[in-house]
Tab-separated table of C-alpha atoms in Angstrom:
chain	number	residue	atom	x	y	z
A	62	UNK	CA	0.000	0.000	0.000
A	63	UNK	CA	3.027	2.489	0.961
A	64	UNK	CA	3.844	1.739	-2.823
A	65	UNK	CA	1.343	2.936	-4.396
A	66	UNK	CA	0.799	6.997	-4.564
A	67	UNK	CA	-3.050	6.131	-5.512
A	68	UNK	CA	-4.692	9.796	-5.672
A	69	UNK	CA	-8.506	9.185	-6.339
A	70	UNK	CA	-9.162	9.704	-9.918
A	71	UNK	CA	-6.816	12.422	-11.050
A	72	UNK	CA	-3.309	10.421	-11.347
A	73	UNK	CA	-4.208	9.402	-14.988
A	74	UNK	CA	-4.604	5.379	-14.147
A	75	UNK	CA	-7.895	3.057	-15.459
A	76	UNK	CA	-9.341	3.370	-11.762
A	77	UNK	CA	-12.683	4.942	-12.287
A	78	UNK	CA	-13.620	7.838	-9.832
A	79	UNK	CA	-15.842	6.554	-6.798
A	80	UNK	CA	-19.628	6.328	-6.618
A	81	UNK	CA	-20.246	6.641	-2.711
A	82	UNK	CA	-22.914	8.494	-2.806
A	83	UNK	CA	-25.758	6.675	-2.209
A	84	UNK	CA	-23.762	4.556	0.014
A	85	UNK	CA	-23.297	7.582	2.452
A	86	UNK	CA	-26.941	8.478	1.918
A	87	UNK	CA	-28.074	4.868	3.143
A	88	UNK	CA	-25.659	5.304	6.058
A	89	UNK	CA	-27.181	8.607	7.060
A	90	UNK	CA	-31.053	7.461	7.185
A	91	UNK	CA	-29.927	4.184	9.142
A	92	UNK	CA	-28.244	6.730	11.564
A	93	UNK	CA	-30.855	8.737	11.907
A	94	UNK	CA	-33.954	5.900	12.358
A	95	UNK	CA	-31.410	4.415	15.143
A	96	UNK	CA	-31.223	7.896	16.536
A	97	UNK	CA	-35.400	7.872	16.301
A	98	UNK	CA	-35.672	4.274	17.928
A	99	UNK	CA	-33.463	5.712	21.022
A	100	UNK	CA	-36.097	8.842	21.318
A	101	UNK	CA	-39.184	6.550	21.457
A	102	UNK	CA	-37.586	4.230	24.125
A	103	UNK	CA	-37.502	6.858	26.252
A	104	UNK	CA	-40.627	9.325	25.430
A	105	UNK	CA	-43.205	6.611	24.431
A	106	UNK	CA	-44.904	4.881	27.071
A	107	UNK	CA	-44.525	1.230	26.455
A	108	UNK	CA	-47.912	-0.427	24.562
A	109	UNK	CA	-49.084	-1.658	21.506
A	110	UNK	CA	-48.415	1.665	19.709
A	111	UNK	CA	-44.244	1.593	20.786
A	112	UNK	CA	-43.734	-1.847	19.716
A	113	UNK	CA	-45.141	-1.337	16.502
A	114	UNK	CA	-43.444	1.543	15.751
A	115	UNK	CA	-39.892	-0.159	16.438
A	116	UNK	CA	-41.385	-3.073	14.493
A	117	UNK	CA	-41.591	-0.646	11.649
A	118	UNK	CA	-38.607	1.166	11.801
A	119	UNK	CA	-36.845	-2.303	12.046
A	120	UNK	CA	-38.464	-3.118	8.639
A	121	UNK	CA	-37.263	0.020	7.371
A	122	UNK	CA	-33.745	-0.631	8.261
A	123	UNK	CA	-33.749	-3.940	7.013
A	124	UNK	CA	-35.151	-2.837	3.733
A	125	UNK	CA	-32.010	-0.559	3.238
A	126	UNK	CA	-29.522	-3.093	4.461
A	127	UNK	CA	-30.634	-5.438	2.528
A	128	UNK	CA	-31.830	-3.987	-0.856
A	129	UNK	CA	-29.053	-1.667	-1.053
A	130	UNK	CA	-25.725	-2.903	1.276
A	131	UNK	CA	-26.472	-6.097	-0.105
A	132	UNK	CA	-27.664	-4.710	-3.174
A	133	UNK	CA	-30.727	-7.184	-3.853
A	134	UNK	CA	-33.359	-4.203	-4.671
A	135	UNK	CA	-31.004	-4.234	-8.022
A	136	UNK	CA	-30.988	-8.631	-8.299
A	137	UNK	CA	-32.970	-10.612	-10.635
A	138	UNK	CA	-36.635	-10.490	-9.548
A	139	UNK	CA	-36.331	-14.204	-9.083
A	140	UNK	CA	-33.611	-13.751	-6.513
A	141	UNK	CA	-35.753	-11.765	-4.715
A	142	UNK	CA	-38.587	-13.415	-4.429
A	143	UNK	CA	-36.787	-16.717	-3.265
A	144	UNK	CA	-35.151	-14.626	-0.306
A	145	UNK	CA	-38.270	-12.751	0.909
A	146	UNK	CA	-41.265	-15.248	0.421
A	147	UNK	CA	-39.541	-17.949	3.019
A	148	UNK	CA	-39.468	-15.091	5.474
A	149	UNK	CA	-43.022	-14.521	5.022
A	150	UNK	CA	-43.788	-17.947	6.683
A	151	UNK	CA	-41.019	-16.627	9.893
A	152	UNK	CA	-43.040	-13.918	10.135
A	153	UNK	CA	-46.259	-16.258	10.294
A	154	UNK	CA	-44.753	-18.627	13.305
A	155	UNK	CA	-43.348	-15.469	15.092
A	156	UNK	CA	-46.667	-14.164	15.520
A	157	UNK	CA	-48.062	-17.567	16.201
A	158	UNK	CA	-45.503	-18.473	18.643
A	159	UNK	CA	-46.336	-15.269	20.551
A	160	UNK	CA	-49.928	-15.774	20.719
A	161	UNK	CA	-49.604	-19.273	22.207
A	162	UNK	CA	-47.103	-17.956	24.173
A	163	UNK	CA	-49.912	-15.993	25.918
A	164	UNK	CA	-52.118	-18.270	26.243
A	165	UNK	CA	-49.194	-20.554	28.231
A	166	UNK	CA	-49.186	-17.635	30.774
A	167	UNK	CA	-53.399	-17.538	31.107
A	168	UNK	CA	-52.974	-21.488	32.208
A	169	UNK	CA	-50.191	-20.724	34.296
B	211	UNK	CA	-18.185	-20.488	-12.797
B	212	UNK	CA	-19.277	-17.866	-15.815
B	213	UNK	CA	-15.106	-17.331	-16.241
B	214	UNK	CA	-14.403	-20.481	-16.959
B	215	UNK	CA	-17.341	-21.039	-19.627
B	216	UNK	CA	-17.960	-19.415	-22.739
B	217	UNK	CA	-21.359	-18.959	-24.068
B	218	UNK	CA	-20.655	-17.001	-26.806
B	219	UNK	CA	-20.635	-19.568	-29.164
B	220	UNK	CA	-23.299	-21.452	-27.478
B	221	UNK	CA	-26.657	-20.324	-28.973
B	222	UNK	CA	-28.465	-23.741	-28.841
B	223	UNK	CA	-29.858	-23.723	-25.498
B	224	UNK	CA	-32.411	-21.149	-24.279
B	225	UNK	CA	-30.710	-18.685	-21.858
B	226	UNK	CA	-33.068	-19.286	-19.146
B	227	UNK	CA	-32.545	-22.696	-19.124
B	228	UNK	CA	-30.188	-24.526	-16.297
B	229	UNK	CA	-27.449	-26.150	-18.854
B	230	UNK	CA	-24.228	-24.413	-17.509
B	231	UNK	CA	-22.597	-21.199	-18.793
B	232	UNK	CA	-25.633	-19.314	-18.150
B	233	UNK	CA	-26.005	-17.760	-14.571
B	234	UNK	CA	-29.458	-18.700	-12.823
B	235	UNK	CA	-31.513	-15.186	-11.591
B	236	UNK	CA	-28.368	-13.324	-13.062
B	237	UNK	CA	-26.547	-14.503	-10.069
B	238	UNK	CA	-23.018	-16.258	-10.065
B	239	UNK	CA	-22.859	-19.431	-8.615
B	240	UNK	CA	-21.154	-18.037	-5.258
B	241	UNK	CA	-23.242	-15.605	-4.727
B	242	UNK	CA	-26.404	-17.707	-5.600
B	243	UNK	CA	-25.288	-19.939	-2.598
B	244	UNK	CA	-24.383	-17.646	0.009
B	245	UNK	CA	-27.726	-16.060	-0.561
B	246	UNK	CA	-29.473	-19.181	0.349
B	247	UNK	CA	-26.968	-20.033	3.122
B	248	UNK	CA	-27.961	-16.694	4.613
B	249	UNK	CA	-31.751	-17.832	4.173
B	250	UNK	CA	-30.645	-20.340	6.144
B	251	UNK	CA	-28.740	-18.481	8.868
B	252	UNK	CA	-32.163	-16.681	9.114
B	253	UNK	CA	-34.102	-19.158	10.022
B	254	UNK	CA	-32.066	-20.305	12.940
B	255	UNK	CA	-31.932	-16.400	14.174
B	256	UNK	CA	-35.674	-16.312	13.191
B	257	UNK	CA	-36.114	-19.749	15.441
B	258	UNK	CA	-34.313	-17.661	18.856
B	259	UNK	CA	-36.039	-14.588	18.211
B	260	UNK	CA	-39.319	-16.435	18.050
B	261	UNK	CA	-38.010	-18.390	21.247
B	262	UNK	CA	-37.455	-15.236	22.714
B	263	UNK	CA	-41.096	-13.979	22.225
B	264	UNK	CA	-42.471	-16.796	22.730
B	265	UNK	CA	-41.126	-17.639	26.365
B	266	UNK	CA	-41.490	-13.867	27.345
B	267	UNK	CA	-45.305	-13.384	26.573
B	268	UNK	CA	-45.497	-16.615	28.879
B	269	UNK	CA	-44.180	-14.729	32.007
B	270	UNK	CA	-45.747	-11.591	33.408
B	271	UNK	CA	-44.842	-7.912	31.770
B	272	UNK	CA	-43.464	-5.495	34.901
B	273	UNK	CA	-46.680	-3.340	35.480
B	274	UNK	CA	-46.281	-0.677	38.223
B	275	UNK	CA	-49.952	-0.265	39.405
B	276	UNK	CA	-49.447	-4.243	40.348
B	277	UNK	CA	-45.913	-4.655	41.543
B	278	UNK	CA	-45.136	-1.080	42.639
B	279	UNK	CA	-41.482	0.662	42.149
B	280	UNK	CA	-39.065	-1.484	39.649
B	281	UNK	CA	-36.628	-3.838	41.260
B	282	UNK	CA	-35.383	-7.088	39.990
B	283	UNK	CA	-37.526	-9.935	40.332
B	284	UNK	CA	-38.211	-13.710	39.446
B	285	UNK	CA	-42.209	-12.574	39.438
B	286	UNK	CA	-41.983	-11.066	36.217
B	287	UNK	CA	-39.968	-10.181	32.774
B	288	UNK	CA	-37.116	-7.271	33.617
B	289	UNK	CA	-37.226	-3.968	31.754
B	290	UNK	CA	-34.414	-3.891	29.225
B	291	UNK	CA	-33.824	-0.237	29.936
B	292	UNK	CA	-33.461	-1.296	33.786
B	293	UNK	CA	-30.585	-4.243	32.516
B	294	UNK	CA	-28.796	-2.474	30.671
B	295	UNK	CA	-27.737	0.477	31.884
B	296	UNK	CA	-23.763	0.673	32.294
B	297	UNK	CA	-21.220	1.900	30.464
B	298	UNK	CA	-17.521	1.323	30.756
B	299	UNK	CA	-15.730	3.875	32.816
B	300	UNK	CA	-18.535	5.512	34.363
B	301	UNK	CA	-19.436	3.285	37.325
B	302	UNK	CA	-23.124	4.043	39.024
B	303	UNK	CA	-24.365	6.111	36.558
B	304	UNK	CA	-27.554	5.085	34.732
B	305	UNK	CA	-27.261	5.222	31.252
B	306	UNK	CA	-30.152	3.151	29.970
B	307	UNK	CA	-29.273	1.398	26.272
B	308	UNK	CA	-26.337	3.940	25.521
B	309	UNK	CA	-23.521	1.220	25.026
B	310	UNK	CA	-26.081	-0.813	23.133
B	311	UNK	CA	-26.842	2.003	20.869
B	312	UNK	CA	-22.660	2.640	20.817
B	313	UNK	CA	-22.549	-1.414	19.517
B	314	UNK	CA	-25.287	-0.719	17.207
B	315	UNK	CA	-23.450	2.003	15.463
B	316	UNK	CA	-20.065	0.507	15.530
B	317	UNK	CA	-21.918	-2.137	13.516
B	318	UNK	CA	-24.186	-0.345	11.351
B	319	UNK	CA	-20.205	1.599	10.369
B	320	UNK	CA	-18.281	-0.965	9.746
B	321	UNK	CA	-20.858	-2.278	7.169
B	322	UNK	CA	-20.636	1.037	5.178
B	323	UNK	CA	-17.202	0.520	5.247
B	324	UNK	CA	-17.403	-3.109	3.968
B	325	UNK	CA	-19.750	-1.902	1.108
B	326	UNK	CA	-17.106	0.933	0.472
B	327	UNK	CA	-14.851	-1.707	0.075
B	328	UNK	CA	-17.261	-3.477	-2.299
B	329	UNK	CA	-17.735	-0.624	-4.480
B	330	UNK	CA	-13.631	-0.466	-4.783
B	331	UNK	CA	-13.303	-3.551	-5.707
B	332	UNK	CA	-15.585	-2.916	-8.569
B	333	UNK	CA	-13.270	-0.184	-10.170
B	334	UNK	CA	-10.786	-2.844	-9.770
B	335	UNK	CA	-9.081	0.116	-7.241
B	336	UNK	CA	-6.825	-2.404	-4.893
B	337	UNK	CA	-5.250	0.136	-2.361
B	338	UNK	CA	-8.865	1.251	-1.422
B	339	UNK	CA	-10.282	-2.311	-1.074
B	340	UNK	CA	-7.414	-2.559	1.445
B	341	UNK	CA	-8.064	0.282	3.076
B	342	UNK	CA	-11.941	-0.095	3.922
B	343	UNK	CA	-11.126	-3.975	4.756
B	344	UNK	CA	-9.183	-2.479	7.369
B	345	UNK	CA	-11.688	-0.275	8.581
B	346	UNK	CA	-14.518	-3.505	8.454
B	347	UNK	CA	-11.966	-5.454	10.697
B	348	UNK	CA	-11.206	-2.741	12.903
B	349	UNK	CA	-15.519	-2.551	13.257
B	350	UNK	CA	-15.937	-5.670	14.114
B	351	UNK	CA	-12.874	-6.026	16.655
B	352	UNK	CA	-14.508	-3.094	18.526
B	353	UNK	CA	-17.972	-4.624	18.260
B	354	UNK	CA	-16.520	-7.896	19.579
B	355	UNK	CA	-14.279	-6.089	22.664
B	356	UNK	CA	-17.823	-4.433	23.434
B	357	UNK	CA	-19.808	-7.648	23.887
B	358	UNK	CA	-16.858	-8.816	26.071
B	359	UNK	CA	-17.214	-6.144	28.214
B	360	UNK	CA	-21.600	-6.365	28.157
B	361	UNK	CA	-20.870	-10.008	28.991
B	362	UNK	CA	-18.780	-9.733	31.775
B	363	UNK	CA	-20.628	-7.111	33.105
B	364	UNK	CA	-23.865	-9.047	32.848
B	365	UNK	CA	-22.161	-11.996	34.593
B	366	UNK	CA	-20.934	-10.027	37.600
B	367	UNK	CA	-24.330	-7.922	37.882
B	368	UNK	CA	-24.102	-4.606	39.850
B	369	UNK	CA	-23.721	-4.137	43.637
B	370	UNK	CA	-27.108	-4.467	45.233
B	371	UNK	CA	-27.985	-8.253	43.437
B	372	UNK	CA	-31.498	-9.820	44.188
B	373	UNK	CA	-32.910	-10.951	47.114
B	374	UNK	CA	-34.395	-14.054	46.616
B	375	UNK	CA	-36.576	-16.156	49.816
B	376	UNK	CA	-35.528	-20.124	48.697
B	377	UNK	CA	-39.024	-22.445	48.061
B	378	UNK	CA	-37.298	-25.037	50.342
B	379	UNK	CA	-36.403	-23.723	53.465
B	380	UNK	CA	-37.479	-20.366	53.442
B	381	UNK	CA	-34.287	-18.414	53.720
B	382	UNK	CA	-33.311	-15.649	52.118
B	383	UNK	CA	-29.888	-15.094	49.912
B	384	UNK	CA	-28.418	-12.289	47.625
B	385	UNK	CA	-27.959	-13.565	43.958
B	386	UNK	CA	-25.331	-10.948	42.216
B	387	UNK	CA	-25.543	-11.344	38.555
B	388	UNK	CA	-26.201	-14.272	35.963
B	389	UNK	CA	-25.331	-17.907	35.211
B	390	UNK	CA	-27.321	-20.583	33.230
B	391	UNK	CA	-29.151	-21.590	36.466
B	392	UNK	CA	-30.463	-18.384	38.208
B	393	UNK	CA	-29.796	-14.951	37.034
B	394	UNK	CA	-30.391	-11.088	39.669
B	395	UNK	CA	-32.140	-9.615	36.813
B	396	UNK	CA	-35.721	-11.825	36.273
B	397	UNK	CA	-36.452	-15.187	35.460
B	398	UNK	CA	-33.748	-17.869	34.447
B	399	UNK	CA	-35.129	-18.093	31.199
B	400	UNK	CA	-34.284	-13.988	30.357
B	401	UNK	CA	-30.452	-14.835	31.019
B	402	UNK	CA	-30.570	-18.096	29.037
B	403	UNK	CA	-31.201	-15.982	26.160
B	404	UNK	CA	-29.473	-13.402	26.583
B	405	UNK	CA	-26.508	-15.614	26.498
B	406	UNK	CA	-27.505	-17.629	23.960
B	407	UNK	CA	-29.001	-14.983	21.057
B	408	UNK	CA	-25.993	-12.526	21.881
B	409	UNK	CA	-23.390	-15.498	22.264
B	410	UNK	CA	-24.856	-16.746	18.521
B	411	UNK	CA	-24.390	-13.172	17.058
B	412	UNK	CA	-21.127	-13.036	18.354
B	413	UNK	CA	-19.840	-16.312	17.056
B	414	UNK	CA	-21.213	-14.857	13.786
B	415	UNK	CA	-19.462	-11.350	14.079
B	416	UNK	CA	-16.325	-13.492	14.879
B	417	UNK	CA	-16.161	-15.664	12.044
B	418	UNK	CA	-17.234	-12.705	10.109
B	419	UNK	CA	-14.329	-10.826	10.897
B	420	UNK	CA	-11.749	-14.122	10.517
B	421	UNK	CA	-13.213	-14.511	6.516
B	422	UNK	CA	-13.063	-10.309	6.209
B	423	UNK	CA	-8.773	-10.720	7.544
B	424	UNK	CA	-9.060	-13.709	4.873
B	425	UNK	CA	-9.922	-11.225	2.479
B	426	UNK	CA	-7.578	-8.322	3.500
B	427	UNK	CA	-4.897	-10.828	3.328
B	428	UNK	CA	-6.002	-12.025	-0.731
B	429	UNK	CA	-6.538	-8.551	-1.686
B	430	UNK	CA	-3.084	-7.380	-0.129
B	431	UNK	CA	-1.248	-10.135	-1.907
B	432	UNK	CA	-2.818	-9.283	-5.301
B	433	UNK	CA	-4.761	-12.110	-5.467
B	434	UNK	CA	-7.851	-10.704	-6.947
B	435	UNK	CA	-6.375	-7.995	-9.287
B	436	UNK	CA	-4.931	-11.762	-10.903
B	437	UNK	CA	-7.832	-12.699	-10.892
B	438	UNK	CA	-9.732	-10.016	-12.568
B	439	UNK	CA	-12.301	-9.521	-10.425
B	440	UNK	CA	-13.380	-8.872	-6.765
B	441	UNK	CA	-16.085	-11.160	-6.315
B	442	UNK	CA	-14.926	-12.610	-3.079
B	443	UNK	CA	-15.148	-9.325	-1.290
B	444	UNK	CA	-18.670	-8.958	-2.421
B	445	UNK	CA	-19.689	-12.879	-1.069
B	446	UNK	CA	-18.122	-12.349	2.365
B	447	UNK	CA	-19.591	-8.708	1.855
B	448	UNK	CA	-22.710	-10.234	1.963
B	449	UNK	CA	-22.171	-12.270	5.237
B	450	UNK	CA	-20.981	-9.020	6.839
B	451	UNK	CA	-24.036	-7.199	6.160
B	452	UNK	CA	-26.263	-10.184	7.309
B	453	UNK	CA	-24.428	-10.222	10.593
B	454	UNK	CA	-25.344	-6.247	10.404
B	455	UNK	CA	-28.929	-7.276	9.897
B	456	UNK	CA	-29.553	-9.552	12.382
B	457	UNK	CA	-27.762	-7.000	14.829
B	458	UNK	CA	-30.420	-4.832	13.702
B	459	UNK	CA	-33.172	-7.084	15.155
B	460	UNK	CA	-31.454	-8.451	17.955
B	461	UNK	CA	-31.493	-4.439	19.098
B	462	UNK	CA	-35.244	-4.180	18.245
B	463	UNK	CA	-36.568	-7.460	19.885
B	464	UNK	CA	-34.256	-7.837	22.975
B	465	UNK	CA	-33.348	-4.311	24.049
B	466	UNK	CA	-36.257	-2.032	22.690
B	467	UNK	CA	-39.311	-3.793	22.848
């Protein structure tokens, strides 16, 4: 690396210039909806409405992890679909899983 | 796979068709695969998280009009905010979630880094795939020395413990923080998992971070400019960011909600 006197894209070699941009953009909005997430912990009282709000800001920040750090928004549609249907049915036993795990604590 | 192939000359076959030489959902074989190892790798994080909800909606929520002031208790599920609420350093102060939220941005960081690195490798620009691989590593070290210190701080508990009156003979003991058995903080079960869903996202983060050195090391020598392209970086790239993910809901489901 010491080598190399690599200076972005002006010293004249095939590299082409850097496209960061929407990388740092996707950075910033998961910064700020963790920033959000820490507000409502502490100024929401806890309930139905909290959880579902950091439900759906969890979604949110999956959604940009996934279709743009791991760049499947831009994959096959295909690929796609075989990643997010199967977590469809996770989704499915979560809730069902929670529900019987209320009813274990009505026949405790 | 698609290097090694030419399909050029090979017109006979429909494209969309499975024969070799042509890439399935426009995805090279490695990729293809990690993608469905990762599906995978979900469901087993799915199967704790659901373990998680499912054993906690079967013990009491804390509810203050019932049990009164907070303290630690067997009776019912602990507050998360109530847990974990140290921070290296600054002994006694209560900082509720502030080193998780630290861990969560360490994370969420080093995967911009490792797409950074990504992107480099497209332009073919070796000396910048080095240096964000660095940076990734470096990420994940620090997230890794943090959950040492959460752990052992977990394990020890604070000062005060939990008083707890024993079924058998009536007495009353102190327990100060948390083993497999009995924990100061709730229920058995809420330690059990902690140690288990953080100990199985750390194990993760680990190997993540041995494959990303792998992958420093490959780049450093040269390996992939030979090569001709930096595929590998993207595959483990996509591991990283997984790891990120599931970080992501660990935060929601065992510290927020």
């Amino acid at each position: 690396m010491a080598t190399h006197s690599h200076h972005d894209n002006h010293a004249g070699t095939e590299v082409a210039p850097a496209q960061t941009g929407q990388i740092w953009k996707v950075f910033w909005i998961l910064a700020a909806v963790t920033t959000l997430e820490f507000i409502i912990a502490f100024f929401i009282k806890p309930g139905y409405f909290k959880t579902s709000l950091f439900v759906g800001l969890t979604v949110v920040k999956a959604f940009y992890i996934v279709g743009e750090f791991m760049h499947l928004k831009h994959e096959a549609k295909g690929l796609i679909w075989a990643i997010l249907l199967p977590c469809l049915f996770v989704v499915w036993l979560l809730l069902a899983l929670m529900m019987e795990g209320g009813s274990i604590f009505m026949l405790r | 796979m698609a290097t090694t192939v030419t399909t050029e000359s090979t017109a006979v076959f429909d494209k969309k068709t499975w024969m070799g030489g042509v890439e399935p959902m426009n995805a090279s074989y490695g990729k293809l695969m990690m993608w469905f190892f990762l599906i995978s790798d979900t469901f087993t994080f799915s199967a704790l998280l659901v373990t998680y909800g499912l054993i906690r909606f079967s013990f009491p929520a804390y509810d203050q009009a019932i049990h009164g002031a907070f303290q630690f208790s067997t009776m019912y599920w602990p507050i998360p905010d109530k847990v974990y609420n140290a921070f290296p350093f600054v002994h006694g102060m209560d900082l509720p979630l502030v080193f998780v939220g630290l861990m969560t941005f360490i994370l969420i960081f080093s995967s911009v880094t490792m797409v950074l690195a990504v992107e480099a490798g497209h332009r073919m620009d070796r000396p910048t795939v080095e240096k964000y691989m660095l940076w990734t590593i470096l990420g994940g070290f620090a997230f890794l020395g943090c959950q040492a210190w959460e752990w052992t701080h977990f394990i020890h508990g604070t000062e005060e413990g939990m008083q707890v009156k024993d079924v058998v003979d009536g007495g009353v003991r102190t327990v100060f923080g948390a083993n497999l058995v009995e924990n100061q903080y709730g229920p058995p079960a809420f330690a059990d998992l902690f140690f288990f869903i953080t100990g199985f996202h750390g194990t993760h983060v680990f190997s993540g971070v041995l494959l990303n050195i792998l992958i420093f090391y490959r780049t450093a020598t040269g390996l992939y400019q030979r090569r001709g392209h930096y595929e590998m970086v993207e595959k483990v790239g996509l591991y990283w960011h997984f790891v990120d993910l599931v970080w992501v809901f660990v935060f929601t489901f065992f510290y927020l909600v």
